[in-house]
Coordinates of C-alpha atoms and ligand atoms in Angstrom, one line a residue:
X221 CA 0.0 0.0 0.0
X222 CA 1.5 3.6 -1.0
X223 CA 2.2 5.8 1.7
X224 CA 1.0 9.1 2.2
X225 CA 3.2 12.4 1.9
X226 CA 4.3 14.1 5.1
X227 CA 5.1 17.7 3.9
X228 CA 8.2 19.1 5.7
X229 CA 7.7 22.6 6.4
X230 CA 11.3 24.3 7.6
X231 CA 11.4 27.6 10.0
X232 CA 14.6 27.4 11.0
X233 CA 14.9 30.9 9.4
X234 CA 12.1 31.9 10.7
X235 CA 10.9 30.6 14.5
X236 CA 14.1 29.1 15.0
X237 CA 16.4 32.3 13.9
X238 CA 13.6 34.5 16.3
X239 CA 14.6 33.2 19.4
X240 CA 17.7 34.7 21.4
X241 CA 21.1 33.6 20.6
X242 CA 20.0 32.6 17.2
X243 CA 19.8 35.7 15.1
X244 CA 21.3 35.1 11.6
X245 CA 22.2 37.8 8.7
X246 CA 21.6 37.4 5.5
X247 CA 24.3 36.1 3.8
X248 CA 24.2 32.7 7.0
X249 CA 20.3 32.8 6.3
X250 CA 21.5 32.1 2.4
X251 CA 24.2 29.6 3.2
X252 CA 21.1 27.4 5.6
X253 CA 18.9 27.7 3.0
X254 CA 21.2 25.9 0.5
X255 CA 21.3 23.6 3.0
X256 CA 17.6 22.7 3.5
X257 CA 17.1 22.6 -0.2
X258 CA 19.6 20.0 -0.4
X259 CA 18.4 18.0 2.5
X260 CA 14.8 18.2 0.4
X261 CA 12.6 20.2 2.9
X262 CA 9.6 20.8 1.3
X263 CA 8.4 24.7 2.4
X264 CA 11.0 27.0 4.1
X265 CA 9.8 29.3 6.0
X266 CA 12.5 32.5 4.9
X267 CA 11.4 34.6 7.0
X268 CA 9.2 37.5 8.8
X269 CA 9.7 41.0 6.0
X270 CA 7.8 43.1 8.3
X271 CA 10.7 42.5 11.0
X272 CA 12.9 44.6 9.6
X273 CA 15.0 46.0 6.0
X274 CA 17.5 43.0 7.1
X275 CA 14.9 40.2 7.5
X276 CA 12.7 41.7 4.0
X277 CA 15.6 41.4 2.1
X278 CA 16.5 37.8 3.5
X279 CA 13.7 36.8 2.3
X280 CA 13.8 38.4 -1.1
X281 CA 17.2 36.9 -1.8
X282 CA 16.2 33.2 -0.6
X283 CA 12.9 33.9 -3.1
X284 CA 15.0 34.0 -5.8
X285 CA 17.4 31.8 -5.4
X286 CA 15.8 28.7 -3.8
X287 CA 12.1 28.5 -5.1
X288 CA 12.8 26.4 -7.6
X289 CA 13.1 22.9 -5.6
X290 CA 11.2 24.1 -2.0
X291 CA 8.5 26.1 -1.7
X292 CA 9.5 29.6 0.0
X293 CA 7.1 31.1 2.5
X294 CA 6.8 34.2 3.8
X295 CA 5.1 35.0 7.2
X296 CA 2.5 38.0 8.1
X297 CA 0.6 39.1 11.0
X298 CA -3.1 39.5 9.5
X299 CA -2.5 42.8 9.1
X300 CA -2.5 44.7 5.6
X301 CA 1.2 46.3 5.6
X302 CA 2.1 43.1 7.1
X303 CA 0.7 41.3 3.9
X304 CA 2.0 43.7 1.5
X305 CA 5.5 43.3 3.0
X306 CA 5.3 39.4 2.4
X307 CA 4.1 39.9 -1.1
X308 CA 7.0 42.4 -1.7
X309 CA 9.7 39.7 -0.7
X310 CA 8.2 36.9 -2.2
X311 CA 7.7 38.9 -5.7
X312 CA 10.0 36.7 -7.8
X313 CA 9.7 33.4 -5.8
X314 CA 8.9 30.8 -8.3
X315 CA 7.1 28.4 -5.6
X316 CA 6.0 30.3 -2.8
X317 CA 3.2 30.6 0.0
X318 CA 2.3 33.6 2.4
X319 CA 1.7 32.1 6.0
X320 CA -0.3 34.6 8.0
X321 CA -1.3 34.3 11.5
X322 CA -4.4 35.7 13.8
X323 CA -4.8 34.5 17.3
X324 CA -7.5 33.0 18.6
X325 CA -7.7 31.9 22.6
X326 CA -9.5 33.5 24.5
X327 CA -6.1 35.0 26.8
X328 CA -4.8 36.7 23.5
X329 CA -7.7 37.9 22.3
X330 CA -8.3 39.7 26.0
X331 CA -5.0 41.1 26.7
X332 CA -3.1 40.8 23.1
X333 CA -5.6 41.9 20.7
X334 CA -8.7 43.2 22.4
X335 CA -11.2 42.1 20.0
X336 CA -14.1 39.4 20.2
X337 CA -14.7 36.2 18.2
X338 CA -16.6 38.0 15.5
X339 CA -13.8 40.3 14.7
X340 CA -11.3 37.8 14.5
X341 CA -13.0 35.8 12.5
X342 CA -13.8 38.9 10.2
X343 CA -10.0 40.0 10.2
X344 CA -8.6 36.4 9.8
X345 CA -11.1 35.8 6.6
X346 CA -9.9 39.4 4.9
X347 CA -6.2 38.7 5.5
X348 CA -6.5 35.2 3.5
X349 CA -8.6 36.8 0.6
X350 CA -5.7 39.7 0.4
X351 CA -2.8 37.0 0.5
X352 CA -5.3 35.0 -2.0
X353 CA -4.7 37.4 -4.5
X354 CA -1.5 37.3 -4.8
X355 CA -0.6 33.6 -4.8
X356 CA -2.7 30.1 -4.2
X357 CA -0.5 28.5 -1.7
X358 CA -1.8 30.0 1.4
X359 CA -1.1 29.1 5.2
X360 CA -3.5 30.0 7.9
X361 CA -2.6 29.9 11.3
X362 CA -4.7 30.6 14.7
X363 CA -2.1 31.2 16.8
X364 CA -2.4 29.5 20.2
X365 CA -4.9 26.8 18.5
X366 CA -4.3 24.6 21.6
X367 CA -5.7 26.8 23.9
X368 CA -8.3 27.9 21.8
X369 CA -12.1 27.1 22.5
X370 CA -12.8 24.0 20.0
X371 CA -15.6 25.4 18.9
X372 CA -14.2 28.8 18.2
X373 CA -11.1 27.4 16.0
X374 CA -13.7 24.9 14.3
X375 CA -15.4 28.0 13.0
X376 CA -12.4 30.4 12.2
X377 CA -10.4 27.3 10.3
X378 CA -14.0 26.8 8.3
X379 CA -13.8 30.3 7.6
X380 CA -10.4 30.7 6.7
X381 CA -10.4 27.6 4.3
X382 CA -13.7 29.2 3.5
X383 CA -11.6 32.3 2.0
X384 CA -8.5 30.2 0.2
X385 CA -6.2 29.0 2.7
X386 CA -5.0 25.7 1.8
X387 CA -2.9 25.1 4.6
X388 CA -4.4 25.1 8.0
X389 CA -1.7 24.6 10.8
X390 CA -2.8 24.2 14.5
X391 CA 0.3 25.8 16.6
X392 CA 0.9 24.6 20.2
X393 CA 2.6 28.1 20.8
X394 CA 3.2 27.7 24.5
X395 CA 4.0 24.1 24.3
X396 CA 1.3 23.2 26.3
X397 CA -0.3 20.0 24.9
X398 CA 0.6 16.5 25.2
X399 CA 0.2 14.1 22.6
X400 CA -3.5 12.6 23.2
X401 CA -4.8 16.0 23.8
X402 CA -3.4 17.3 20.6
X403 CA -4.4 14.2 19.0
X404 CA -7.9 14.7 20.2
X405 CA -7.5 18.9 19.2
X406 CA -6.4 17.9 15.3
X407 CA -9.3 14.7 15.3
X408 CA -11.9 17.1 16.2
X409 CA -11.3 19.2 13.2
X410 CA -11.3 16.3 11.2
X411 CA -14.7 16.0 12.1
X412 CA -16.1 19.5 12.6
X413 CA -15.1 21.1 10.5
X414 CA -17.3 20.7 7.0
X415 CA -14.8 21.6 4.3
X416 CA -11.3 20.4 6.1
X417 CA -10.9 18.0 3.0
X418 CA -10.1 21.5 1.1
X419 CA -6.8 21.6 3.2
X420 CA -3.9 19.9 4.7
X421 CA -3.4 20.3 8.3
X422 CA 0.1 21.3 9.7
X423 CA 1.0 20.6 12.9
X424 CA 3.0 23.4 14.5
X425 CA 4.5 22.2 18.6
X426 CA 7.2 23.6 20.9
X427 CA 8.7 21.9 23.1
X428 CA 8.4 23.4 26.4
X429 CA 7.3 20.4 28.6
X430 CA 9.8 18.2 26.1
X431 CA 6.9 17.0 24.1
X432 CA 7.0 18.8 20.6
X433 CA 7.9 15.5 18.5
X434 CA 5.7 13.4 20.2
X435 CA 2.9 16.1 19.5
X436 CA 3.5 16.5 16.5
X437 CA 3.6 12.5 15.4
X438 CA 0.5 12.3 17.3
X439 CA -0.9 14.6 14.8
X440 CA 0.1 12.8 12.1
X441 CA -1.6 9.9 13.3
X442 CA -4.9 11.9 13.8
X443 CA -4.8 12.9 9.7
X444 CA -2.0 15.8 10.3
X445 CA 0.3 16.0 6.8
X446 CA 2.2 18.8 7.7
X447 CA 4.6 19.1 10.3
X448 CA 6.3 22.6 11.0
X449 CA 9.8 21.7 12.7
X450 CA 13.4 23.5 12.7
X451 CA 16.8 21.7 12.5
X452 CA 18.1 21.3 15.9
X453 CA 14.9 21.9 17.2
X454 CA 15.8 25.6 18.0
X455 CA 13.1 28.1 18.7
X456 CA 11.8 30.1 21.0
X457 CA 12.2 29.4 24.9
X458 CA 13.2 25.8 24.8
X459 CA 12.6 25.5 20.7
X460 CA 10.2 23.7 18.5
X461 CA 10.1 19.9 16.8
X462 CA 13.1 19.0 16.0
X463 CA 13.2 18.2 12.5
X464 CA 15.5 15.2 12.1
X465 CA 13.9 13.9 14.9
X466 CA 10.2 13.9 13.1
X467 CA 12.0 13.0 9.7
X468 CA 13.3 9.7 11.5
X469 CA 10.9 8.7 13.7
X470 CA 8.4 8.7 10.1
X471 CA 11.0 7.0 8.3
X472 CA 11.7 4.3 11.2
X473 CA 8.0 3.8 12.2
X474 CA 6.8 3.7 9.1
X475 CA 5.2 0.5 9.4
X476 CA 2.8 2.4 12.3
X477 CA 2.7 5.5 10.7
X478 CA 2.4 4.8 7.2
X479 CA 3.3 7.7 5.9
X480 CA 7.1 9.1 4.1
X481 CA 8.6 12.2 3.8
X482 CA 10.8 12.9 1.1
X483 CA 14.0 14.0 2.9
X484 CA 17.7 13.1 2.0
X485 CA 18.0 11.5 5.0
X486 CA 21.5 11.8 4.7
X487 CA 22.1 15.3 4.9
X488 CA 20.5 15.9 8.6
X489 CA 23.8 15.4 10.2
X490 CA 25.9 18.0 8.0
X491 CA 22.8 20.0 8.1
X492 CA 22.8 19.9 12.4
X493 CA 26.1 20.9 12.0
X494 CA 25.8 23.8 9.8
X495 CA 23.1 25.4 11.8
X496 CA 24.7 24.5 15.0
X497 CA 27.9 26.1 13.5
X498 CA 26.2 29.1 12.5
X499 CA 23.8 30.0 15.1
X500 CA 26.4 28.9 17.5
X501 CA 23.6 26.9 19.4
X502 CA 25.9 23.3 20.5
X503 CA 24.3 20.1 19.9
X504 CA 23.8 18.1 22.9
X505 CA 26.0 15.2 22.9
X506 CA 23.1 12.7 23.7
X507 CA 20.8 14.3 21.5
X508 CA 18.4 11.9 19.3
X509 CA 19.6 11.8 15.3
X510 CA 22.5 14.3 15.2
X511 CA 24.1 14.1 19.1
X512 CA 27.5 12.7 18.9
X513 CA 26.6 9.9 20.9
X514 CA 23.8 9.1 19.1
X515 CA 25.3 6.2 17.8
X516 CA 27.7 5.2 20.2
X517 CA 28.0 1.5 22.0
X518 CA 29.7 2.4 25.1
X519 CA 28.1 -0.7 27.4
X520 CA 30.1 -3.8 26.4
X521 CA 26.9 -5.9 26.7
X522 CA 25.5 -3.6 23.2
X523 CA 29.0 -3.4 21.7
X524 CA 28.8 -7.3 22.1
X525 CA 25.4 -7.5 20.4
X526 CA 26.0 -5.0 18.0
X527 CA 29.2 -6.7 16.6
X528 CA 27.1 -10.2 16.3
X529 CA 23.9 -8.3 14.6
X530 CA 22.8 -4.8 14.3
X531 CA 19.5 -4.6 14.7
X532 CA 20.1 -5.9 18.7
X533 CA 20.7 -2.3 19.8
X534 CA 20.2 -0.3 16.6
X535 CA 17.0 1.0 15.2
X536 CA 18.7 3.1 12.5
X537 CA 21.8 3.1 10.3
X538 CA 24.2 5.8 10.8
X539 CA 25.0 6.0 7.7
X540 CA 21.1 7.0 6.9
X541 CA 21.2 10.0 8.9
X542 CA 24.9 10.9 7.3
X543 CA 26.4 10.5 11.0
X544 CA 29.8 11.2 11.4
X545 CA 31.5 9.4 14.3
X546 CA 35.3 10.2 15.2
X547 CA 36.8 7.2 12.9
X548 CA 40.5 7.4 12.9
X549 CA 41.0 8.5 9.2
X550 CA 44.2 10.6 8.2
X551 CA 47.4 11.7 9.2
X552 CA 50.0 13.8 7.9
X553 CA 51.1 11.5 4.7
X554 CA 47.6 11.6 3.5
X555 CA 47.3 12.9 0.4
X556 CA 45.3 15.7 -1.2
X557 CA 43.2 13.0 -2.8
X558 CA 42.1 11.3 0.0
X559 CA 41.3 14.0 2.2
X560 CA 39.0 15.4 -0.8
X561 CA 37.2 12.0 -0.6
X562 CA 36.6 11.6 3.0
X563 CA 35.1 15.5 3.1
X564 CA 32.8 14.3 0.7
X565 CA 32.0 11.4 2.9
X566 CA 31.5 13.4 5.4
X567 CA 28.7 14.8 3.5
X568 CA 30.2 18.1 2.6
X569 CA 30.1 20.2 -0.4
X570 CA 33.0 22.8 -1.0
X571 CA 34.0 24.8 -3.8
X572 CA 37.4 24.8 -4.9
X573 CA 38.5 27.8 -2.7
X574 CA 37.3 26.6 1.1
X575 CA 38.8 22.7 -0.2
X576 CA 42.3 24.1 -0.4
X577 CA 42.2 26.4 2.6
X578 CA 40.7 23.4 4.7
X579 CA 43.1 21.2 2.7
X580 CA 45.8 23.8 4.6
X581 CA 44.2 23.9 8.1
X582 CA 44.4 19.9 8.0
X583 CA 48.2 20.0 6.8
X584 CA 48.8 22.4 9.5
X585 CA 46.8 20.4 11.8
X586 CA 48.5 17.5 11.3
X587 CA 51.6 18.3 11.9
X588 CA 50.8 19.3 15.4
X589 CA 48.5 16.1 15.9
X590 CA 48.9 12.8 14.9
X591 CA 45.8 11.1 14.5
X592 CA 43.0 13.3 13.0
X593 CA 39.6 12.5 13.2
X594 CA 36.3 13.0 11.4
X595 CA 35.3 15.6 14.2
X596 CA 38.5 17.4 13.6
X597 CA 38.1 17.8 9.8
X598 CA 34.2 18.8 10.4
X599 CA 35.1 21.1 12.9
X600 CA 38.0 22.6 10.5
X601 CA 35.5 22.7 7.4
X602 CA 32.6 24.4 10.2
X603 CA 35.0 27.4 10.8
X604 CA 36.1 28.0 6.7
X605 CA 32.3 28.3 5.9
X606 CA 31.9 31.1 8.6
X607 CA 30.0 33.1 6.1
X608 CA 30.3 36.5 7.7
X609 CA 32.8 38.8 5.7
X610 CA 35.5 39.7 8.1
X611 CA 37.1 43.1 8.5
X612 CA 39.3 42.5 11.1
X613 CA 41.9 39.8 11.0
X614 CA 44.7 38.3 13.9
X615 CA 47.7 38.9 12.5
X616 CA 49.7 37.7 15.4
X617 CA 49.4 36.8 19.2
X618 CA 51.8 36.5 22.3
X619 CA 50.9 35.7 25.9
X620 CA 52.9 35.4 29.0
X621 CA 51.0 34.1 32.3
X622 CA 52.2 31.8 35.4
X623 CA 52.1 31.7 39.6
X624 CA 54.2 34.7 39.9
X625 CA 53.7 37.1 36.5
X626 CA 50.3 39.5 35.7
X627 CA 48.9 37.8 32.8
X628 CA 49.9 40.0 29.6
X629 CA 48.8 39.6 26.0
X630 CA 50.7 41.3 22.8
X631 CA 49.1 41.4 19.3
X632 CA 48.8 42.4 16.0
X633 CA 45.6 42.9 14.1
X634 CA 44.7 44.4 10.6
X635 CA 41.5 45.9 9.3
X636 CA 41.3 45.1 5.6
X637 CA 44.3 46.4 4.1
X638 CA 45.2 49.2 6.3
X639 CA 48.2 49.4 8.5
X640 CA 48.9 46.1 11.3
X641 CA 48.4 47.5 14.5
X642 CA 49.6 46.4 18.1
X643 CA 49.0 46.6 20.9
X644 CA 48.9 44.9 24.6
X645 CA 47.4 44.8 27.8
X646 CA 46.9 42.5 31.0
X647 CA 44.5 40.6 32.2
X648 CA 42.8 38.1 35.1
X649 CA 44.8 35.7 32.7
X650 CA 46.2 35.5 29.2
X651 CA 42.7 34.5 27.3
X652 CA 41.2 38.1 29.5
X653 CA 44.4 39.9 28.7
X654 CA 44.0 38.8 24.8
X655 CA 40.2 40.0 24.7
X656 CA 41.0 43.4 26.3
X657 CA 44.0 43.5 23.7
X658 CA 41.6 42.4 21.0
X659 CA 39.0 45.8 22.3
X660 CA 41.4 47.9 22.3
X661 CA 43.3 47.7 18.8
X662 CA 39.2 47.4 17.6
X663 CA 37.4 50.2 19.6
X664 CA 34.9 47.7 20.2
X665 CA 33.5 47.5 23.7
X666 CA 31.2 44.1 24.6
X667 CA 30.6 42.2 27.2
X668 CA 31.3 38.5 27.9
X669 CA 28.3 36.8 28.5
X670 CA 29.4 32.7 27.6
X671 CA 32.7 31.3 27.5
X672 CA 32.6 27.1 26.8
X673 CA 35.9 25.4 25.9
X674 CA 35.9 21.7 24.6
X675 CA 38.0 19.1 22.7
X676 CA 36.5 18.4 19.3
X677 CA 38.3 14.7 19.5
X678 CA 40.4 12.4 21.6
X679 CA 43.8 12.3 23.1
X680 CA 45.7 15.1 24.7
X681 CA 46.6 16.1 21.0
X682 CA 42.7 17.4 20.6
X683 CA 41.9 20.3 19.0
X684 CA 40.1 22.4 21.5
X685 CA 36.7 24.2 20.7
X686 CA 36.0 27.6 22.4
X687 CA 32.4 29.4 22.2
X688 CA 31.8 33.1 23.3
X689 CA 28.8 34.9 23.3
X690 CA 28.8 38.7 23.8
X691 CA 26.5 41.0 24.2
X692 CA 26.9 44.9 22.6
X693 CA 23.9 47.3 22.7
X694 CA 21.4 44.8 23.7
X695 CA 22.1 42.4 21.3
X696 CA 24.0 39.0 21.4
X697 CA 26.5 37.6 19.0
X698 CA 28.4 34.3 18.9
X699 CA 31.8 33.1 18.1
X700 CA 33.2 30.1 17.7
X701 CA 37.3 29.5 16.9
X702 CA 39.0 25.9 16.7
X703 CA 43.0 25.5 17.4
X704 CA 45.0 22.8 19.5
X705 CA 45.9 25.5 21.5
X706 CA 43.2 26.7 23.9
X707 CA 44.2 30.6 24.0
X708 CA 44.5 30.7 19.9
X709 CA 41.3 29.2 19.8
X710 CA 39.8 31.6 22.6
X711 CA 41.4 34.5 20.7
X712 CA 39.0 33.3 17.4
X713 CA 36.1 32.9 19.3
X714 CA 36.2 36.7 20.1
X715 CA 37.4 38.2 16.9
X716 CA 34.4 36.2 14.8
X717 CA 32.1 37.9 17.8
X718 CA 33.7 41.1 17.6
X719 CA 33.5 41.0 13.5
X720 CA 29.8 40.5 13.5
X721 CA 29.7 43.5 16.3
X722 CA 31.7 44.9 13.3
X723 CA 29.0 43.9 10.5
X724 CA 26.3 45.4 12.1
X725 CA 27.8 48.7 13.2
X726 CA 27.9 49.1 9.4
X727 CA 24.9 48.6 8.7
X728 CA 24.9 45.1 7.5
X729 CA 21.6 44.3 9.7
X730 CA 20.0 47.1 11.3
X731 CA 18.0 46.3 14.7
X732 CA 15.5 44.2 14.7
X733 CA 12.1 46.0 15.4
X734 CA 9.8 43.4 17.2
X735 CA 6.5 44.0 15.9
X736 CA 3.4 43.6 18.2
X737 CA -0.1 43.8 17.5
Ligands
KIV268 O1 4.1 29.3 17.6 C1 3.4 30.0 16.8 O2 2.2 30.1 17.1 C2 3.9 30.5 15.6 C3 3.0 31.1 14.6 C4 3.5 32.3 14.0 C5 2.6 30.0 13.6 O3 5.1 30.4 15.4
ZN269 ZN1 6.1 28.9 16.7

């Protein structure tokens, strides 16, 4: 028996890149949508245009380069302006949807909105016929659903379906359900609703009591064939269905579920790790699909089963998901040839350019470390595609620290093609005295607010990973530097931070204005 299509709707870039931390610009927003269309998501979800200049013209770009294969969609309060904005970005989008959104529970029509049933209905139903008009593909969504009156969001759905939205999606904004009541929520419709064959229904859950997956496969089972989800399963407060997660439970279970998705299965992992990379937002180690333990036998009782059959302790291949574990591969007398070959393994892409610069980085690398692993050459190819142009470069660095010496930190930096400058200063010790160094040759003031070091791979050898975030005028920005020294690494960490500080002093994103209705 054929299996029904699940449709994959990605918002990474849109509820994912919203929530603190996560904040992309434009030309990162381009380099995950590449991404996504490779992995075979079917709807992207670019953006919100009304947001600001930064986030219209994300969306306009990702419009017309990517609506070929996925379907880009824009989103829109159900307001006009709101609307127009959408249909500006989306203008030469080849496949593309306007998602707008009206909510409907009773606590945000009170406090939020302050109008009654009948004026939401009447404001949901004009905002689809003005989207209507400018494309078919049409997504209607009453925000809150799960805490909407059944009745109520039987009657605005109708309506809105009604007007021409052929997507209805049910969002669980405030992660609230659990997976028989929204089973019982998305059934009801089913049932209530009189012309809910003339849509699909999306399922839309976040995950603050941990349940957003589960919801969301229980809404497949109740007739959902949609499922809104973002890689990593980042989103606001503690993020939305993960998407690899959904993608593999489907594929896995599909003897229960009977239903497929369309996904390259094996691009999740390099896709985890982009985003990851990007947004600077770590992967748990045990997390399900892409954690590096995800497929890890530690327990000699599984490693024994494992090695006799399989399917004793696995459910899934690792190869399906494109997991990269930290196999011994190369040293310093591999050649070009086979180091091109195991990045394409690894599920990479690189033009010619980033190839030989990583190419570099691993000869470099392996002279300092003998045994390089798959999680040193990821890690190497995660900080070449850094996609953020940088002004500011480390020329050079030189610290002194120990029991009886103030920690001090020399170095020289250049800004494009102007003079090398240097400078020094101390510190509580030589990775604070290289940051204060690093503020002062830049004129760039920020505060500190995360520093996390880890090894990327085994043996004393490791490279080490440091992550910053820093905060400058209310705003947060990551960086993330690799080296098998510690304070080099550190020193990367802060310059990435301090060039997107950089970026967006000149104008390369402009703040964010956080509409409200
Ligand atoms: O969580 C939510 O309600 C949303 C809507 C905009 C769909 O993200
Ligand atoms: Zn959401």
């Amino acid at each position: 028996m054929s299996q029904e299509k699940i449709v994959i709707f990605d918002t990474t870039l849109r509820d994912g890149e919203q929530s603190p931390g996560c904040s992309m610009n434009t030309a990162e927003k381009l380099e995950v949508c590449r991404a996504l269309v490779d992995l075979g998501v079917d709807v992207i979800e670019a953006g919100f245009p009304i947001a600001s200049p930064g986030d219209f013209d994300a969306v306009r770009q990702i419009a017309e380069r990517f609506s070929d294969r996925s379907t880009i969609c824009a989103l829109a309060r159900s307001r006009e302006d709101d609307i127009e904005k959408a249909i500006g970005a989306l203008q030469s989008a080849r496949k593309r949807r306007i998602h707008v959104f009206l909510a409907t529970s009773a606590i945000h029509r009170e406090f939020k909105l302050k109008m009654d049933k009948k004026q939401i209905v009447e404001r949901a139903v004009a905002s689809v016929r003005q989207a209507k008009d400018f494309c078919d593909d049409i997504e209607f969504s009453p925000e809150d659903a799960v805490r909407t009156e059944l009745d109520f969001l039987c009657e605005v759905v109708e309506r809105a379906i009604e007007a021409g939205a052929t997507t209805v999606n049910i969002p669980d904004t405030v992660g609230y359900a659990t997976p028989s009541h929204y089973f019982k929520v998305i059934s009801h419709l089913k049932q209530h609703v009189s012309n809910i064959d003339r849509a699909v229904i999306s399922a839309h859950c976040h995950d603050d009591l941990g349940l957003a997956v589960a919801n969301s496969l229980a809404a497949v089972e109740a007739g959902a064939r949609q499922v809104e989800c973002t890689i990593n399963g980042i989103g606001e407060r503690a993020g939305n269905a993960a998407l690899e997660e959904v993608v593999m439970a489907i594929r896995t279970r599909g003897d229960y579920y009977n239903v497929s998705t369309t996904i390259n299965t094996q691009r999740l992992y390099p896709t985890s790790h982009l985003v990851s990379s990007i947004t600077g937002m770590k992967v748990q180690r045990n997390k399900a699909i892409v954690g590096q333990n995800a497929f890890a036998h530690e327990a000699g009782i599984h490693q024994h089963g494992v090695l006799q059959e399989r399917s004793t302790y696995e459910i899934m291949n690792a190869e399906d998901v494109g997991y990269v574990g930290e196999n011994l591969v190369l040293g310093k007398h591999s050649g070009r040839h086979a180091f091109r070959d195991r990045v394409t393994q690894l599920g990479f892409e690189l033009s010619e350019e980033v190839m030989q610069q990583v190419f570099d980085d691993f000869i470099q690398l392996a002279d300092k470390k003998k045994e390089i692993y798959d999680a040193d050459i990821t890690a190497l190819i995660e900080s070449r595609i850094d996609v953020t142009p940088d002004r500011w470069h480390l020329v050079s660095f030189q610290t002194s620290a120990g029991s009886s010496s103030i920690p001090t930190a020399t170095l020289e930096m250049q800004c494009e093609e102007e003079p090398v400058l240097c400078d020094a200063a101390t510190g509580d010790g030589p990775i604070d005295a290289v940051f204060r160094t690093m503020e002062r040759i830049t004129g760039m003031s920020v505060r500190l607010e995360d520093f996390d070091v880890q090894s990327v791979s085994r043996g004393k050898d490791a490279l080490g990973e440091v992550r910053v975030i820093v905060s400058h005028q209310n705003r947060e920005y990551h960086g993330k530097g690799i080296s098998t020294d510690i304070i080099e690494a550190a020193a990367r960490a802060y310059l990435q931070a301090l060039n997107k500080v950089d970026a967006d002093r000149n104008g390369a994103s402009p703040p964010r204005v956080s509409p409200q209705l």
